[in-house]
PDB file of C-alpha atoms in Angstrom:
ATOM      1  CA  UNK A   1      11.417   9.235-152.565  1.00 70.00           C
ATOM      2  CA  UNK A   2       8.286   9.632-150.661  1.00 81.00           C
ATOM      3  CA  UNK A   3       9.185  12.920-149.277  1.00 94.00           C
ATOM      4  CA  UNK A   4       7.451  14.015-146.113  1.00 97.00           C
ATOM      5  CA  UNK A   5       4.884  11.202-144.873  1.00 97.00           C
ATOM      6  CA  UNK A   6       2.358  11.877-142.188  1.00 98.00           C
ATOM      7  CA  UNK A   7       0.042   9.553-140.527  1.00 97.00           C
ATOM      8  CA  UNK A   8      -2.852   9.305-139.750  1.00 97.00           C
ATOM      9  CA  UNK A   9      -4.720  11.418-142.300  1.00 97.00           C
ATOM     10  CA  UNK A  10      -7.565  11.952-140.063  1.00 97.00           C
ATOM     11  CA  UNK A  11      -8.301  11.411-136.409  1.00 97.00           C
ATOM     12  CA  UNK A  12     -11.031  12.163-133.934  1.00 97.00           C
ATOM     13  CA  UNK A  13     -10.140  12.098-130.317  1.00 97.00           C
ATOM     14  CA  UNK A  14     -12.229  12.863-127.108  1.00 98.00           C
ATOM     15  CA  UNK A  15     -11.284  15.600-124.607  1.00 98.00           C
ATOM     16  CA  UNK A  16      -8.353  14.378-122.382  1.00 97.00           C
ATOM     17  CA  UNK A  17      -7.191  11.605-124.803  1.00 97.00           C
ATOM     18  CA  UNK A  18      -3.414  11.385-125.861  1.00 96.00           C
ATOM     19  CA  UNK A  19      -2.233  10.517-129.324  1.00 96.00           C
ATOM     20  CA  UNK A  20       0.872  10.881-131.509  1.00 98.00           C
ATOM     21  CA  UNK A  21       1.083  12.234-134.935  1.00 98.00           C
ATOM     22  CA  UNK A  22       3.711  10.621-136.950  1.00 98.00           C
ATOM     23  CA  UNK A  23       5.966  12.332-139.507  1.00 98.00           C
ATOM     24  CA  UNK A  24       8.907  10.774-141.447  1.00 98.00           C
ATOM     25  CA  UNK A  25      11.168  12.176-144.314  1.00 96.00           C
ATOM     26  CA  UNK A  26      13.421  10.279-146.631  1.00 95.00           C
ATOM     27  CA  UNK A  27      15.351  13.370-147.937  1.00 93.00           C
ATOM     28  CA  UNK A  28      18.051  13.294-145.218  1.00 92.00           C
ATOM     29  CA  UNK A  29      16.749  16.893-144.253  1.00 93.00           C
ATOM     30  CA  UNK A  30      18.316  18.202-140.892  1.00 92.00           C
ATOM     31  CA  UNK A  31      15.471  20.483-140.113  1.00 93.00           C
ATOM     32  CA  UNK A  32      11.849  19.341-139.311  1.00 95.00           C
ATOM     33  CA  UNK A  33       8.939  21.248-137.887  1.00 96.00           C
ATOM     34  CA  UNK A  34       5.224  20.959-137.002  1.00 98.00           C
ATOM     35  CA  UNK A  35       2.663  23.555-137.838  1.00 97.00           C
ATOM     36  CA  UNK A  36      -0.988  23.817-137.322  1.00 98.00           C
ATOM     37  CA  UNK A  37      -3.352  25.500-139.634  1.00 97.00           C
ATOM     38  CA  UNK A  38      -6.728  27.274-138.497  1.00 94.00           C
ATOM     39  CA  UNK A  39      -8.900  29.166-140.642  1.00 85.00           C
ATOM     40  CA  UNK A  40      -8.016  32.937-141.055  1.00 80.00           C
ATOM     41  CA  UNK A  41      -4.753  32.298-139.091  1.00 82.00           C
ATOM     42  CA  UNK A  42      -2.144  31.021-141.636  1.00 87.00           C
ATOM     43  CA  UNK A  43       0.222  28.303-140.171  1.00 95.00           C
ATOM     44  CA  UNK A  44       1.609  28.657-136.756  1.00 95.00           C
ATOM     45  CA  UNK A  45       4.789  26.907-135.817  1.00 94.00           C
ATOM     46  CA  UNK A  46       4.566  24.461-132.882  1.00 96.00           C
ATOM     47  CA  UNK A  47       7.966  22.997-132.465  1.00 96.00           C
ATOM     48  CA  UNK A  48      10.912  22.437-134.804  1.00 94.00           C
ATOM     49  CA  UNK A  49      14.143  20.595-134.781  1.00 94.00           C
ATOM     50  CA  UNK A  50      17.506  21.425-136.367  1.00 92.00           C
ATOM     51  CA  UNK A  51      18.889  17.985-136.130  1.00 92.00           C
ATOM     52  CA  UNK A  52      18.659  14.675-134.064  1.00 93.00           C
ATOM     53  CA  UNK A  53      18.664  15.236-130.583  1.00 95.00           C
ATOM     54  CA  UNK A  54      17.664  18.844-130.725  1.00 94.00           C
ATOM     55  CA  UNK A  55      14.214  20.384-130.423  1.00 96.00           C
ATOM     56  CA  UNK A  56      12.756  23.950-129.790  1.00 94.00           C
ATOM     57  CA  UNK A  57       9.676  25.625-129.130  1.00 94.00           C
ATOM     58  CA  UNK A  58       7.816  27.683-131.834  1.00 93.00           C
ATOM     59  CA  UNK A  59       4.925  30.014-131.688  1.00 91.00           C
ATOM     60  CA  UNK A  60       2.230  27.805-130.100  1.00 95.00           C
ATOM     61  CA  UNK A  61       3.984  24.849-128.181  1.00 97.00           C
ATOM     62  CA  UNK A  62       1.765  24.434-125.034  1.00 96.00           C
ATOM     63  CA  UNK A  63      -0.089  21.189-124.971  1.00 96.00           C
ATOM     64  CA  UNK A  64       2.359  19.391-127.458  1.00 98.00           C
ATOM     65  CA  UNK A  65       5.643  17.544-127.081  1.00 97.00           C
ATOM     66  CA  UNK A  66       8.088  16.382-129.630  1.00 98.00           C
ATOM     67  CA  UNK A  67      11.219  14.418-129.679  1.00 97.00           C
ATOM     68  CA  UNK A  68      13.808  13.828-132.470  1.00 97.00           C
ATOM     69  CA  UNK A  69      15.601  10.501-132.006  1.00 97.00           C
ATOM     70  CA  UNK A  70      16.543  10.015-135.684  1.00 96.00           C
ATOM     71  CA  UNK A  71      17.030  12.127-138.527  1.00 95.00           C
ATOM     72  CA  UNK A  72      14.107  10.628-140.338  1.00 96.00           C
ATOM     73  CA  UNK A  73      11.418  10.934-137.718  1.00 97.00           C
ATOM     74  CA  UNK A  74       9.774  13.812-135.833  1.00 98.00           C
ATOM     75  CA  UNK A  75       6.583  12.623-133.900  1.00 98.00           C
ATOM     76  CA  UNK A  76       4.221  15.206-132.403  1.00 98.00           C
ATOM     77  CA  UNK A  77       2.560  14.126-129.182  1.00 98.00           C
ATOM     78  CA  UNK A  78      -0.795  15.679-127.762  1.00 97.00           C
ATOM     79  CA  UNK A  79      -0.437  15.038-123.955  1.00 92.00           C
ATOM     80  CA  UNK A  80      -4.262  15.645-123.125  1.00 97.00           C
ATOM     81  CA  UNK A  81      -6.394  16.573-126.205  1.00 97.00           C
ATOM     82  CA  UNK A  82      -8.579  19.830-125.999  1.00 97.00           C
ATOM     83  CA  UNK A  83     -11.199  21.170-128.297  1.00 97.00           C
ATOM     84  CA  UNK A  84      -8.827  24.188-128.961  1.00 96.00           C
ATOM     85  CA  UNK A  85      -6.511  21.595-130.644  1.00 97.00           C
ATOM     86  CA  UNK A  86      -8.909  20.838-133.336  1.00 97.00           C
ATOM     87  CA  UNK A  87      -6.922  21.928-136.418  1.00 98.00           C
ATOM     88  CA  UNK A  88      -5.091  20.635-139.618  1.00 97.00           C
ATOM     89  CA  UNK A  89      -1.543  19.716-138.717  1.00 98.00           C
ATOM     90  CA  UNK A  90       1.301  19.810-141.165  1.00 98.00           C
ATOM     91  CA  UNK A  91       4.834  18.424-140.750  1.00 98.00           C
ATOM     92  CA  UNK A  92       7.399  19.940-143.084  1.00 96.00           C
ATOM     93  CA  UNK A  93      11.333  19.517-143.493  1.00 95.00           C
ATOM     94  CA  UNK A  94      14.182  21.299-145.193  1.00 92.00           C
ATOM     95  CA  UNK A  95      17.758  20.852-145.987  1.00 84.00           C
ATOM     96  CA  UNK A  96      20.823  21.517-143.969  1.00 66.00           C
ATOM     97  CA  UNK A  97      21.054  25.291-144.793  1.00 69.00           C
ATOM     98  CA  UNK A  98      19.013  27.654-142.711  1.00 68.00           C
ATOM     99  CA  UNK A  99      16.199  29.299-144.854  1.00 76.00           C
ATOM    100  CA  UNK A 100      15.948  26.430-147.305  1.00 83.00           C
ATOM    101  CA  UNK A 101      12.372  25.828-148.815  1.00 89.00           C
ATOM    102  CA  UNK A 102      10.117  23.799-146.704  1.00 92.00           C
ATOM    103  CA  UNK A 103       8.728  20.532-147.946  1.00 94.00           C
ATOM    104  CA  UNK A 104       5.172  19.720-146.407  1.00 96.00           C
ATOM    105  CA  UNK A 105       3.366  16.538-145.584  1.00 97.00           C
ATOM    106  CA  UNK A 106      -0.003  16.018-146.756  1.00 97.00           C
ATOM    107  CA  UNK A 107      -1.367  17.083-143.234  1.00 97.00           C
ATOM    108  CA  UNK A 108      -3.406  15.427-140.463  1.00 97.00           C
ATOM    109  CA  UNK A 109      -6.835  16.719-139.960  1.00 97.00           C
ATOM    110  CA  UNK A 110      -7.501  16.219-136.065  1.00 97.00           C
ATOM    111  CA  UNK A 111     -10.903  16.758-134.424  1.00 97.00           C
ATOM    112  CA  UNK A 112     -11.366  16.681-130.664  1.00 97.00           C
ATOM    113  CA  UNK A 113     -14.870  16.395-129.357  1.00 97.00           C
TER     114      UNK A 113
ATOM    115  CA  UNK B   1       8.758  36.980-132.174  1.00 77.00           C
ATOM    116  CA  UNK B   2       8.313  37.856-135.783  1.00 86.00           C
ATOM    117  CA  UNK B   3       4.876  39.120-136.992  1.00 92.00           C
ATOM    118  CA  UNK B   4       3.802  38.984-140.567  1.00 96.00           C
ATOM    119  CA  UNK B   5       0.729  40.727-141.782  1.00 96.00           C
ATOM    120  CA  UNK B   6      -0.768  40.070-145.223  1.00 97.00           C
ATOM    121  CA  UNK B   7      -3.275  41.727-147.298  1.00 97.00           C
ATOM    122  CA  UNK B   8      -5.768  41.486-148.853  1.00 97.00           C
ATOM    123  CA  UNK B   9      -7.510  38.406-147.303  1.00 96.00           C
ATOM    124  CA  UNK B  10      -9.517  37.847-150.392  1.00 97.00           C
ATOM    125  CA  UNK B  11      -8.803  38.691-153.943  1.00 98.00           C
ATOM    126  CA  UNK B  12     -10.943  38.216-157.035  1.00 98.00           C
ATOM    127  CA  UNK B  13      -9.317  39.056-160.611  1.00 98.00           C
ATOM    128  CA  UNK B  14     -10.564  38.607-164.137  1.00 98.00           C
ATOM    129  CA  UNK B  15      -8.562  35.911-166.012  1.00 98.00           C
ATOM    130  CA  UNK B  16      -5.635  37.580-167.711  1.00 97.00           C
ATOM    131  CA  UNK B  17      -5.513  40.497-165.243  1.00 97.00           C
ATOM    132  CA  UNK B  18      -2.734  40.826-162.748  1.00 98.00           C
ATOM    133  CA  UNK B  19      -2.905  39.926-158.840  1.00 98.00           C
ATOM    134  CA  UNK B  20      -0.751  41.681-156.206  1.00 98.00           C
ATOM    135  CA  UNK B  21      -0.448  40.518-152.512  1.00 98.00           C
ATOM    136  CA  UNK B  22       1.472  42.514-149.961  1.00 98.00           C
ATOM    137  CA  UNK B  23       2.963  41.422-146.865  1.00 98.00           C
ATOM    138  CA  UNK B  24       4.750  43.271-143.965  1.00 98.00           C
ATOM    139  CA  UNK B  25       6.973  42.032-141.088  1.00 97.00           C
ATOM    140  CA  UNK B  26       8.017  43.201-137.911  1.00 95.00           C
ATOM    141  CA  UNK B  27      11.659  41.763-137.345  1.00 93.00           C
ATOM    142  CA  UNK B  28      14.435  43.638-139.233  1.00 93.00           C
ATOM    143  CA  UNK B  29      16.513  40.394-138.682  1.00 92.00           C
ATOM    144  CA  UNK B  30      14.276  38.404-141.078  1.00 93.00           C
ATOM    145  CA  UNK B  31      16.389  37.452-143.997  1.00 91.00           C
ATOM    146  CA  UNK B  32      14.216  34.904-145.962  1.00 93.00           C
ATOM    147  CA  UNK B  33      10.879  35.506-147.526  1.00 95.00           C
ATOM    148  CA  UNK B  34       9.012  32.707-149.256  1.00 96.00           C
ATOM    149  CA  UNK B  35       5.739  32.381-150.819  1.00 98.00           C
ATOM    150  CA  UNK B  36       3.432  29.283-150.775  1.00 97.00           C
ATOM    151  CA  UNK B  37       0.348  28.272-152.690  1.00 98.00           C
ATOM    152  CA  UNK B  38      -2.176  26.128-151.114  1.00 97.00           C
ATOM    153  CA  UNK B  39      -5.020  24.454-153.096  1.00 96.00           C
ATOM    154  CA  UNK B  40      -8.088  23.291-151.463  1.00 93.00           C
ATOM    155  CA  UNK B  41      -7.442  20.148-149.305  1.00 92.00           C
ATOM    156  CA  UNK B  42      -3.734  20.156-150.296  1.00 95.00           C
ATOM    157  CA  UNK B  43      -0.272  20.851-148.819  1.00 96.00           C
ATOM    158  CA  UNK B  44       1.389  24.349-149.164  1.00 96.00           C
ATOM    159  CA  UNK B  45       4.008  24.395-151.908  1.00 96.00           C
ATOM    160  CA  UNK B  46       6.698  26.837-152.601  1.00 96.00           C
ATOM    161  CA  UNK B  47       6.186  28.896-155.525  1.00 97.00           C
ATOM    162  CA  UNK B  48       8.908  31.629-155.178  1.00 97.00           C
ATOM    163  CA  UNK B  49      11.335  32.918-152.697  1.00 95.00           C
ATOM    164  CA  UNK B  50      13.556  35.614-151.988  1.00 93.00           C
ATOM    165  CA  UNK B  51      16.616  36.394-149.705  1.00 89.00           C
ATOM    166  CA  UNK B  52      17.381  39.537-147.903  1.00 82.00           C
ATOM    167  CA  UNK B  53      20.330  40.350-150.411  1.00 83.00           C
ATOM    168  CA  UNK B  54      17.979  40.795-153.436  1.00 82.00           C
ATOM    169  CA  UNK B  55      15.377  43.173-154.200  1.00 90.00           C
ATOM    170  CA  UNK B  56      13.536  41.314-156.972  1.00 95.00           C
ATOM    171  CA  UNK B  57      13.080  37.794-158.374  1.00 94.00           C
ATOM    172  CA  UNK B  58      10.929  36.649-161.257  1.00 96.00           C
ATOM    173  CA  UNK B  59       9.977  33.257-162.315  1.00 95.00           C
ATOM    174  CA  UNK B  60       7.755  33.326-165.479  1.00 96.00           C
ATOM    175  CA  UNK B  61       4.513  34.856-164.664  1.00 97.00           C
ATOM    176  CA  UNK B  62       5.315  35.348-160.857  1.00 98.00           C
ATOM    177  CA  UNK B  63       7.638  37.888-159.271  1.00 98.00           C
ATOM    178  CA  UNK B  64       8.242  39.035-155.952  1.00 98.00           C
ATOM    179  CA  UNK B  65       9.815  42.332-154.658  1.00 97.00           C
ATOM    180  CA  UNK B  66      11.469  43.004-151.301  1.00 96.00           C
ATOM    181  CA  UNK B  67      11.765  46.525-149.539  1.00 95.00           C
ATOM    182  CA  UNK B  68      13.985  45.970-146.532  1.00 93.00           C
ATOM    183  CA  UNK B  69      14.051  49.406-145.429  1.00 93.00           C
ATOM    184  CA  UNK B  70      10.066  49.542-145.170  1.00 94.00           C
ATOM    185  CA  UNK B  71       9.897  45.934-144.183  1.00 95.00           C
ATOM    186  CA  UNK B  72       7.508  44.714-146.792  1.00 95.00           C
ATOM    187  CA  UNK B  73       7.463  42.250-149.669  1.00 97.00           C
ATOM    188  CA  UNK B  74       4.922  41.562-152.438  1.00 98.00           C
ATOM    189  CA  UNK B  75       3.960  38.872-154.677  1.00 98.00           C
ATOM    190  CA  UNK B  76       2.848  39.790-158.349  1.00 98.00           C
ATOM    191  CA  UNK B  77       1.193  37.234-160.627  1.00 98.00           C
ATOM    192  CA  UNK B  78       0.636  38.442-164.355  1.00 97.00           C
ATOM    193  CA  UNK B  79      -1.654  37.107-166.729  1.00 98.00           C
ATOM    194  CA  UNK B  80      -3.764  35.023-164.391  1.00 98.00           C
ATOM    195  CA  UNK B  81      -5.265  31.840-165.210  1.00 97.00           C
ATOM    196  CA  UNK B  82      -7.966  29.744-163.598  1.00 96.00           C
ATOM    197  CA  UNK B  83      -5.330  27.436-162.092  1.00 96.00           C
ATOM    198  CA  UNK B  84      -4.140  30.370-160.204  1.00 98.00           C
ATOM    199  CA  UNK B  85      -7.145  30.286-157.983  1.00 98.00           C
ATOM    200  CA  UNK B  86      -5.713  29.119-154.579  1.00 97.00           C
ATOM    201  CA  UNK B  87      -4.765  30.378-151.199  1.00 97.00           C
ATOM    202  CA  UNK B  88      -1.483  32.158-151.166  1.00 98.00           C
ATOM    203  CA  UNK B  89       0.860  32.686-147.964  1.00 97.00           C
ATOM    204  CA  UNK B  90       3.727  34.894-147.439  1.00 97.00           C
ATOM    205  CA  UNK B  91       6.413  33.936-144.793  1.00 96.00           C
ATOM    206  CA  UNK B  92       9.442  35.566-142.958  1.00 95.00           C
ATOM    207  CA  UNK B  93      12.321  33.595-141.526  1.00 91.00           C
ATOM    208  CA  UNK B  94      14.929  34.267-138.975  1.00 84.00           C
ATOM    209  CA  UNK B  95      17.328  31.176-139.310  1.00 75.00           C
ATOM    210  CA  UNK B  96      14.840  28.327-138.942  1.00 77.00           C
ATOM    211  CA  UNK B  97      11.774  29.876-137.368  1.00 85.00           C
ATOM    212  CA  UNK B  98       9.481  30.895-140.332  1.00 90.00           C
ATOM    213  CA  UNK B  99       6.342  32.849-139.543  1.00 92.00           C
ATOM    214  CA  UNK B 100       3.462  32.860-142.009  1.00 94.00           C
ATOM    215  CA  UNK B 101       0.975  35.605-143.053  1.00 95.00           C
ATOM    216  CA  UNK B 102      -2.790  34.575-142.580  1.00 95.00           C
ATOM    217  CA  UNK B 103      -3.220  34.084-146.219  1.00 96.00           C
ATOM    218  CA  UNK B 104      -4.786  35.632-149.389  1.00 97.00           C
ATOM    219  CA  UNK B 105      -7.777  33.618-151.060  1.00 97.00           C
ATOM    220  CA  UNK B 106      -7.420  34.305-154.711  1.00 98.00           C
ATOM    221  CA  UNK B 107     -10.003  33.734-157.298  1.00 98.00           C
ATOM    222  CA  UNK B 108      -9.667  34.091-161.049  1.00 97.00           C
ATOM    223  CA  UNK B 109     -12.880  34.650-162.882  1.00 96.00           C
ATOM    224  CA  UNK B 110     -13.168  33.086-166.145  1.00 91.00           C
TER     225      UNK B 110
END
């Protein structure tokens, strides 16, 4: 099992550009989520999904869209990149029970200039 | 939403000593409290977790205590070793929404 796979590892965007961060898991996990990590602020929840076809907003959803068409994939879309979205992004998944341990991907380091 | 505060932000300990990190949470409905360790440039990894029906849990040199009345929980690392140097995050969860503290950078001095 590869676990949670994120691509790309690094990305540089110009202000106003759009892009999609990819996330895939092969553990048949129902729950998937996206976090951003900024210095001194821990990890903040952007969006999450409790199953295919179901998504919901987290703490900092503005400027980001998600979809969950399959159990395996949970892409994060930046609609119009802003310098404030410079961050490290982590995708995570967990099993069918609420409050199961999160398994994180290796992260994507995004810089918006 | 849930607000998790974590203290201290940095902690330096002598190898072999104990380290304690404390967290408080705001929403009494939170029922799951995991702790994650993140080494530099790596992903966060779960080291221990506790659910609201348990007051204490131990795994070798690591223990977590939970006081639901006071809404605080703590991580205790005994006999610290250089490989314990990392950033530690506490978190509190209501159903599927996990809120993290800001993190504690632990440095173990040889």
